[in-house]
XYZ file of C-alpha atoms in Angstrom:
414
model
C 189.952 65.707 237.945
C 186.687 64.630 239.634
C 184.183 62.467 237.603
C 180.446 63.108 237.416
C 178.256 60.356 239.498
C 175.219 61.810 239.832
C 173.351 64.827 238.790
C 170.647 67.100 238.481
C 169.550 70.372 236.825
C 170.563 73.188 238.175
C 171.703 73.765 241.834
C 170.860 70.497 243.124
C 174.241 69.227 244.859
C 176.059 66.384 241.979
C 177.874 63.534 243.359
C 181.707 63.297 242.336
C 184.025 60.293 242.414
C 187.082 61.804 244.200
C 189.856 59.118 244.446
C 188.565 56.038 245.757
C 185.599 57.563 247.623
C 182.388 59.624 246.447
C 181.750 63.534 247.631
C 178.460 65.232 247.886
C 179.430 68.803 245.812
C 177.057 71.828 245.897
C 177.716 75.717 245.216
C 176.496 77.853 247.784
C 177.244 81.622 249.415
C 179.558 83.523 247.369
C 183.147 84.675 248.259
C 184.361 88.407 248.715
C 184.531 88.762 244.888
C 180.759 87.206 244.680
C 182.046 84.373 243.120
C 179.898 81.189 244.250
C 181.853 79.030 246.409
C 181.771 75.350 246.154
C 181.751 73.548 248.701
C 182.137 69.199 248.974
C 181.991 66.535 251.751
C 182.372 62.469 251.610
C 179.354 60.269 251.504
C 179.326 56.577 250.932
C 178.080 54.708 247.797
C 175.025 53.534 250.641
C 174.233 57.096 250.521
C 174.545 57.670 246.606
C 171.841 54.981 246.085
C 169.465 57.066 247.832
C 170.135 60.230 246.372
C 169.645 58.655 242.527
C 166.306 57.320 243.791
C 165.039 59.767 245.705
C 164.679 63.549 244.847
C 162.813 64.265 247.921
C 165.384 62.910 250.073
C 167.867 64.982 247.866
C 165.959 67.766 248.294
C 166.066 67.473 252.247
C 169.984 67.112 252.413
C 170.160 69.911 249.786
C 168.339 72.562 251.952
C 170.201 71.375 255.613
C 173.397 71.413 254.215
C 172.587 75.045 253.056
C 173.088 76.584 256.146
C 176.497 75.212 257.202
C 177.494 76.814 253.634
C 176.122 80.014 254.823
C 178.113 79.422 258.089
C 181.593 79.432 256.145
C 180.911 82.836 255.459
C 183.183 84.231 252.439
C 186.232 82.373 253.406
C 186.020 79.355 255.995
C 185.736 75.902 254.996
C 182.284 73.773 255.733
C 182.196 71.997 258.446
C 182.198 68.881 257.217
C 181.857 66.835 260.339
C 178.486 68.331 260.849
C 177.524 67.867 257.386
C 178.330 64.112 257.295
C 175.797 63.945 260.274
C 173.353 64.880 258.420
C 173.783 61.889 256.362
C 172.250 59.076 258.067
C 169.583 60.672 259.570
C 168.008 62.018 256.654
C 168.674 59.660 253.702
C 168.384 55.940 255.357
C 165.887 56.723 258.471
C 162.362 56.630 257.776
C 159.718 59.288 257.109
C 158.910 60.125 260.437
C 162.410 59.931 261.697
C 163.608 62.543 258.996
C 160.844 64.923 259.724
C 161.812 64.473 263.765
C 165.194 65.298 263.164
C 165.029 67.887 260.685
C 162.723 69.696 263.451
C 165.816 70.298 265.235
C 168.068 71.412 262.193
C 168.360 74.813 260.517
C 167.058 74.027 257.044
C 165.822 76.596 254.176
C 162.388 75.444 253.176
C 161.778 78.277 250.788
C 163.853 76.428 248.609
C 161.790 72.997 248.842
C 158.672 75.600 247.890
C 160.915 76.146 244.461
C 160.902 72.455 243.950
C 157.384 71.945 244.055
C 156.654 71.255 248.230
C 153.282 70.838 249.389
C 153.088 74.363 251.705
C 150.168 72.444 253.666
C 151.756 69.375 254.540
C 155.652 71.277 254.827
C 154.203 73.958 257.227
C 152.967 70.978 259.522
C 156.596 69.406 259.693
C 155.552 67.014 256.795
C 158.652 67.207 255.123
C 159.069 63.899 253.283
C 155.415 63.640 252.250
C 155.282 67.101 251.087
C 157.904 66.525 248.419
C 156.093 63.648 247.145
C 155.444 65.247 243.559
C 158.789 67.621 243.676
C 160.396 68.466 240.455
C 163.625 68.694 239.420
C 162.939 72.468 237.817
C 162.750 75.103 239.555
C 159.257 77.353 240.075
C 161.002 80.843 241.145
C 157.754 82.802 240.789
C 156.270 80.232 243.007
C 158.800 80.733 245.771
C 158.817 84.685 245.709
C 154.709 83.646 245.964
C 155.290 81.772 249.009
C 157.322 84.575 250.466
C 155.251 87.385 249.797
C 151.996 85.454 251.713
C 154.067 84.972 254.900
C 154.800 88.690 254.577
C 151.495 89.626 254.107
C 150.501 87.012 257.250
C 152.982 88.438 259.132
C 151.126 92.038 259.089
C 147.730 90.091 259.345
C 146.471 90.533 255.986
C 144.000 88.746 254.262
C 143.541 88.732 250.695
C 140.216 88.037 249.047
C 139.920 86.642 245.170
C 139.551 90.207 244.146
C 142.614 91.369 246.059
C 144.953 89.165 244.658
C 143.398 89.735 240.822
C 143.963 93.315 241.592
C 147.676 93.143 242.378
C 148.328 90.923 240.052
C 146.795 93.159 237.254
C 148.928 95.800 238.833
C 152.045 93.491 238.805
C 152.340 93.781 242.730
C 151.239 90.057 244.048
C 154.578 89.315 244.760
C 156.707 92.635 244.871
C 154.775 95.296 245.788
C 157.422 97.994 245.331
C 158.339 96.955 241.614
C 157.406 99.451 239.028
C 153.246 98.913 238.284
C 151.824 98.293 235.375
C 148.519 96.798 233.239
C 148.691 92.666 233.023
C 145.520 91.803 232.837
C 146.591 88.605 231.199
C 147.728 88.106 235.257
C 143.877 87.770 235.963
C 141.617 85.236 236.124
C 139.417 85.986 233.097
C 136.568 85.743 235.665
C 137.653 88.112 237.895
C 138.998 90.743 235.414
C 135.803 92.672 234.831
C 135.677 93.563 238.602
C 139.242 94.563 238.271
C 138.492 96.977 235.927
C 135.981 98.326 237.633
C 137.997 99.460 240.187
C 140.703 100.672 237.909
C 137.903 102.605 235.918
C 136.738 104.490 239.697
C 140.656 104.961 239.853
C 140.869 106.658 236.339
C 137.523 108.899 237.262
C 139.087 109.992 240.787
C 142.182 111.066 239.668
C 140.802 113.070 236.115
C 141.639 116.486 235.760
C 144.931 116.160 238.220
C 148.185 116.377 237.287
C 151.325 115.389 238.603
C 154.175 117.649 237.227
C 157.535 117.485 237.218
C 159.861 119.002 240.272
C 162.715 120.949 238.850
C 164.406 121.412 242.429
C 164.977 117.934 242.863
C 166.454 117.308 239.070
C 165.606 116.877 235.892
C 162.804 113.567 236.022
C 162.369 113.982 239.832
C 158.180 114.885 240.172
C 156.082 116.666 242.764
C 155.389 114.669 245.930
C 152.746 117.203 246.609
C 151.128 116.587 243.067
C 151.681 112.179 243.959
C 149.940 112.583 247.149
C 147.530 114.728 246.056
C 146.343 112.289 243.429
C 146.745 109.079 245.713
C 144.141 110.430 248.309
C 141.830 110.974 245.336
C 142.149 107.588 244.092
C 142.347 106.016 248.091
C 139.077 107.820 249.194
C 137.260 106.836 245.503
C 138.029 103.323 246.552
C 136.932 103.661 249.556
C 133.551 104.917 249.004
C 133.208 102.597 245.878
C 134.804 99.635 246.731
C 134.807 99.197 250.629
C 136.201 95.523 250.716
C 139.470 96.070 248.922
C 142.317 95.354 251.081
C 144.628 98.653 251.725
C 147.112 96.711 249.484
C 145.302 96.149 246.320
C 144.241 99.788 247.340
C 147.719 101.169 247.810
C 149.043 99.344 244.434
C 145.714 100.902 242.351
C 146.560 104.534 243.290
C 150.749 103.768 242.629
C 149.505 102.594 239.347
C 147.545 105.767 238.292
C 150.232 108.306 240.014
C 153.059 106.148 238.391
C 151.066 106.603 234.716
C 149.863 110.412 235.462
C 154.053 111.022 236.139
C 155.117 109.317 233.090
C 153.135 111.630 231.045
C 154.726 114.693 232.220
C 158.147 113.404 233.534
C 159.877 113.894 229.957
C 157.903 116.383 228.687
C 159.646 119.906 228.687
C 158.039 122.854 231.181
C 155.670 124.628 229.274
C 155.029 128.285 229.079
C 152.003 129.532 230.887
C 152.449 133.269 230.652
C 151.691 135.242 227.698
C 150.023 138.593 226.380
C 151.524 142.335 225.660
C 152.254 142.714 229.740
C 154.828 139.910 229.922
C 158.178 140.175 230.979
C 160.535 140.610 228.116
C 164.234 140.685 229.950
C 164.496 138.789 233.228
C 168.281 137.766 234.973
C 168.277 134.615 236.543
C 170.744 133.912 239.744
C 171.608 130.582 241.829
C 172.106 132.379 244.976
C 174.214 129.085 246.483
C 176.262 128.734 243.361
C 176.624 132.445 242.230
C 175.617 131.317 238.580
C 173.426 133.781 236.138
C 171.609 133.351 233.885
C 170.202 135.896 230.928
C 166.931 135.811 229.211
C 165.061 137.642 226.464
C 161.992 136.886 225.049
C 162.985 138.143 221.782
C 166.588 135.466 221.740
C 165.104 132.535 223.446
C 163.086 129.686 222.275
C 161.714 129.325 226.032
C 158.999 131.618 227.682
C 160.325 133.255 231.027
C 158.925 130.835 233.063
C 160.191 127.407 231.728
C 163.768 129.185 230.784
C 163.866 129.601 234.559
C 162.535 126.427 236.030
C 164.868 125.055 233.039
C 167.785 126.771 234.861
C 166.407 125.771 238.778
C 166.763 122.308 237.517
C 170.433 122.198 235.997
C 170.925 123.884 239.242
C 169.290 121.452 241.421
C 169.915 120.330 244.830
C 170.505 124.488 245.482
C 167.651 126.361 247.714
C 167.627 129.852 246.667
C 167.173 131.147 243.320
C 166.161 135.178 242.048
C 164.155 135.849 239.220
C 165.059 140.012 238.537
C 164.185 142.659 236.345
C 166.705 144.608 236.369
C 165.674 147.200 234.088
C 162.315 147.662 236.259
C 164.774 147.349 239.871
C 162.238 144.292 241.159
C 162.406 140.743 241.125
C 161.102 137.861 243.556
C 163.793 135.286 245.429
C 162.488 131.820 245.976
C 163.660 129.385 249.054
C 162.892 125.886 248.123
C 164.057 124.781 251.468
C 162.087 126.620 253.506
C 158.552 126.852 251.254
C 159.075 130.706 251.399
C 159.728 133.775 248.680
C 160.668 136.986 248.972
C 159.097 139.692 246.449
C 161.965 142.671 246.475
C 160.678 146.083 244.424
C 163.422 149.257 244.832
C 161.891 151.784 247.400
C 164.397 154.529 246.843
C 166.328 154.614 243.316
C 169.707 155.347 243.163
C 170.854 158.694 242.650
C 174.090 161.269 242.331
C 176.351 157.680 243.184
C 174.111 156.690 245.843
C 173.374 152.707 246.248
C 169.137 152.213 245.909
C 166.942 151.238 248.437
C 165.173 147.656 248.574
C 161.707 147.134 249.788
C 161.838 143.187 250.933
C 158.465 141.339 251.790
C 158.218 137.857 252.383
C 155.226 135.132 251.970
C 154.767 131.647 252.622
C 154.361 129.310 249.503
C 152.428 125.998 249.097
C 154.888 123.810 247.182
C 155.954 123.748 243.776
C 152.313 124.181 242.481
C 152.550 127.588 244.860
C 156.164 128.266 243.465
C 154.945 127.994 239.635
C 151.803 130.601 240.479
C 154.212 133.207 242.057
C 156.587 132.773 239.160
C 153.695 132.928 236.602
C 151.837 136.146 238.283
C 155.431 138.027 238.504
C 156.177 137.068 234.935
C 153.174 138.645 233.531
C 152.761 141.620 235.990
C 155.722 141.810 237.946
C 155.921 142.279 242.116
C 152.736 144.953 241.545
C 150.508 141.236 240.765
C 151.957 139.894 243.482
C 149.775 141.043 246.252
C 147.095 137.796 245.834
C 149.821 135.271 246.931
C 150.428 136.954 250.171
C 149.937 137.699 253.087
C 153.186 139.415 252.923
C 155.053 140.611 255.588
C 158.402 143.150 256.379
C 159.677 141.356 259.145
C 161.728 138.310 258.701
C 160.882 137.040 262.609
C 157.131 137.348 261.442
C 157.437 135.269 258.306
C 159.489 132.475 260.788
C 156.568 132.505 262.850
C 154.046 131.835 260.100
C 156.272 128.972 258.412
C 156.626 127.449 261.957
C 152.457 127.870 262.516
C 152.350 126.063 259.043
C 154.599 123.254 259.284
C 153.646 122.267 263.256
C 150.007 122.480 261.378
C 150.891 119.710 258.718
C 152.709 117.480 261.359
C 149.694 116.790 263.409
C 147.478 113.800 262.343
């Protein structure tokens, strides 16, 4: 069994007394079970003294030896030869001479940023000096800090004061694709009266829209249409109000109000828009891919019409083509989620003396789920008769694939 010589808190490498001679020990990659491995090499007690007098020195050895860990992959051993040769070099040769070599050696610096590194003086190839007030603790958030500003450098972004108080308020300084929220104890009290400012232009832009739920895509999925409808609201009331905002702080703004506006209505059930003596009372619902049906009557269900259906669309989900019917009436309307398109089908010629009936089909383009819930609505309380405002509709199937194809080259251009 090894005995402890030297160590430090967490990941910092511990010297062991192995035998007769001393071992630099360090965990590092992970094996195919994502275990850590542990990996070891031989220094010499000349070496030790440095390490228990120098954390910056420590430090340096730490983050070259990292990469020949990396090297070993999940399953081959360090090289060890190249690790002792990193010995000399960087814990008896003298400031200048460590930052010389270590020019020419893979090292991870992000992880002298953790230990408290001067980014100045490390980004110039300062390595000793910058580590002259290092820590042995660990600063994660200041790490993920560092790493986030090179990303942002690296797509030539510049944040001003108010920028970064913005995404911090929204929680998106360092990750900008983590789930927003409200910190405002994040902001420099100084700053957070402009911040919400902008938030409160935010709030204004986006009052009186919604962004509901999307029962096609499952049961907490919401409308993109509805999300994108809202962020260009919020995007252009920045714009106009508050010019210099960087397109991130603007960006992480309108994901905070969509994100908020979806969390209202995510959970909450569909409600029932149509009502009045004219509304359906007896409607069959079909999944035309799955061949499941579905009855409803006003005077058995909890539900109006339209949420029972959009109730049974979504435990249906990931399916394309659904039929509302009243069969008692001979009319009903067929949706197809996949293509933005609905049929409205009304019975031209009843059946008679064993004869099958005769279907009138038309077919209209629709505008989303918001377009879906108005067709479903109108039908509901009037049936295909109400139908004629959400047209044009038209006989011929080859017409209709026309239109859609007009529509959608129409959206793809800038």
């Amino acid at each position: 069994m090894s005995d402890i010589v030297l160590t430090r808190t967490g990941w910092i490498p511990r010297v062991v007394r192995d035998g007769d001679g001393l071992r630099l020990q360090l965990g590092a990659g992970a094996n195919a079970n994502h275990d850590p491995r542990t990996f070891s090499f031989p220094i010499s007690k000349a070496h030790l003294d440095v390490l228990r007098d120098d954390l910056a020195r420590h430090l340096l050895l730490w983050v070259a030896v990292l990469p020949l860990c990396s090297a070993a992959g999940t399953e081959g051993p360090l090289d060890e030869d190249a690790a002792v040769a990193l010995l000399d070099p960087i814990l008896l040769g003298s400031p200048a001479e460590v930052d010389a070599f270590l020019r020419d050696v893979p090292t991870e610096l992000i992880t002298l940023v953790r230990y408290g590194a001067d980014i100045a003086l490390m980004e110039r190839g300062q390595l000793v000096e910058s580590l002259h007030a290092a820590t042995e603790e660990a600063d994660i958030q200041r790490a993920q800090t560092y790493v986030a500003n090179r990303q942002r450098a690296k797509r030539g972004v510049v944040l001003a004061p108010l920028d970064e108080a913005v995404l911090k308020y929204v929680g998106h300084y360092i990750h900008g694709s983590t789930r927003p929220g409200r910190n405002p104890d994040a902001v420099d009290p100084e700053l957070l009266p402009e911040v919400l400012a902008v938030v409160a232009t935010a709030e204004q832009a986006a009052e009186g829209l919604e962004i509901h739920r999307d029962p096609r895509r499952g049961k907490h999925a919401t409308d993109k249409q509805d999300w994108k409808r809202m962020t260009t609201a919020v995007e252009e009331a920045l714009g106009r109000d508050h010019g210099r905002l960087a397109a991130d702080a603007v960006r992480s703004v309108a994901f905070l109000i969509c994100s908020e506006a979806a969390d209202r209505t995510k959970n909450s059930p569909e409600p029932d828009r149509v009502v009045g003596p004219g509304a359906k009372t007896a409607l069959t619902f079909t999944d035309e891919d799955g061949g499941d049906e579905q009855e409803w009557r006003a005077n058995d269900s909890t539900q109006g019409a339209a949420a029972a259906f959009w109730a049974f669309v979504t435990e249906h989900s990931g399916n394309d083509v659904f039929t509302v019917e009243d069969k008692n009436l001979g009319e009903g309307v067929q949706v197809h989620f996949y293509a933005d398109t609905a049929a409205r089908v009304t019975t031209a010629v009843p059946g008679r003396n064993g004869a099958e009936p005769q279907y009138r089909v038309e077919y209209a383009l629709v505008d989303g789920m918001s377009g879906y819930r108005a067709l479903l609505d109108t039908f509901v309380g009037g049936g295909c008769a109400a139908l004629d405002p959400h047209g044009p509709w038209m006989l011929d199937p080859e017409e209709l694939e026309r239109a859609r194809k007009g529509r959608d080259l129409g959206k793809s251009r800038p």
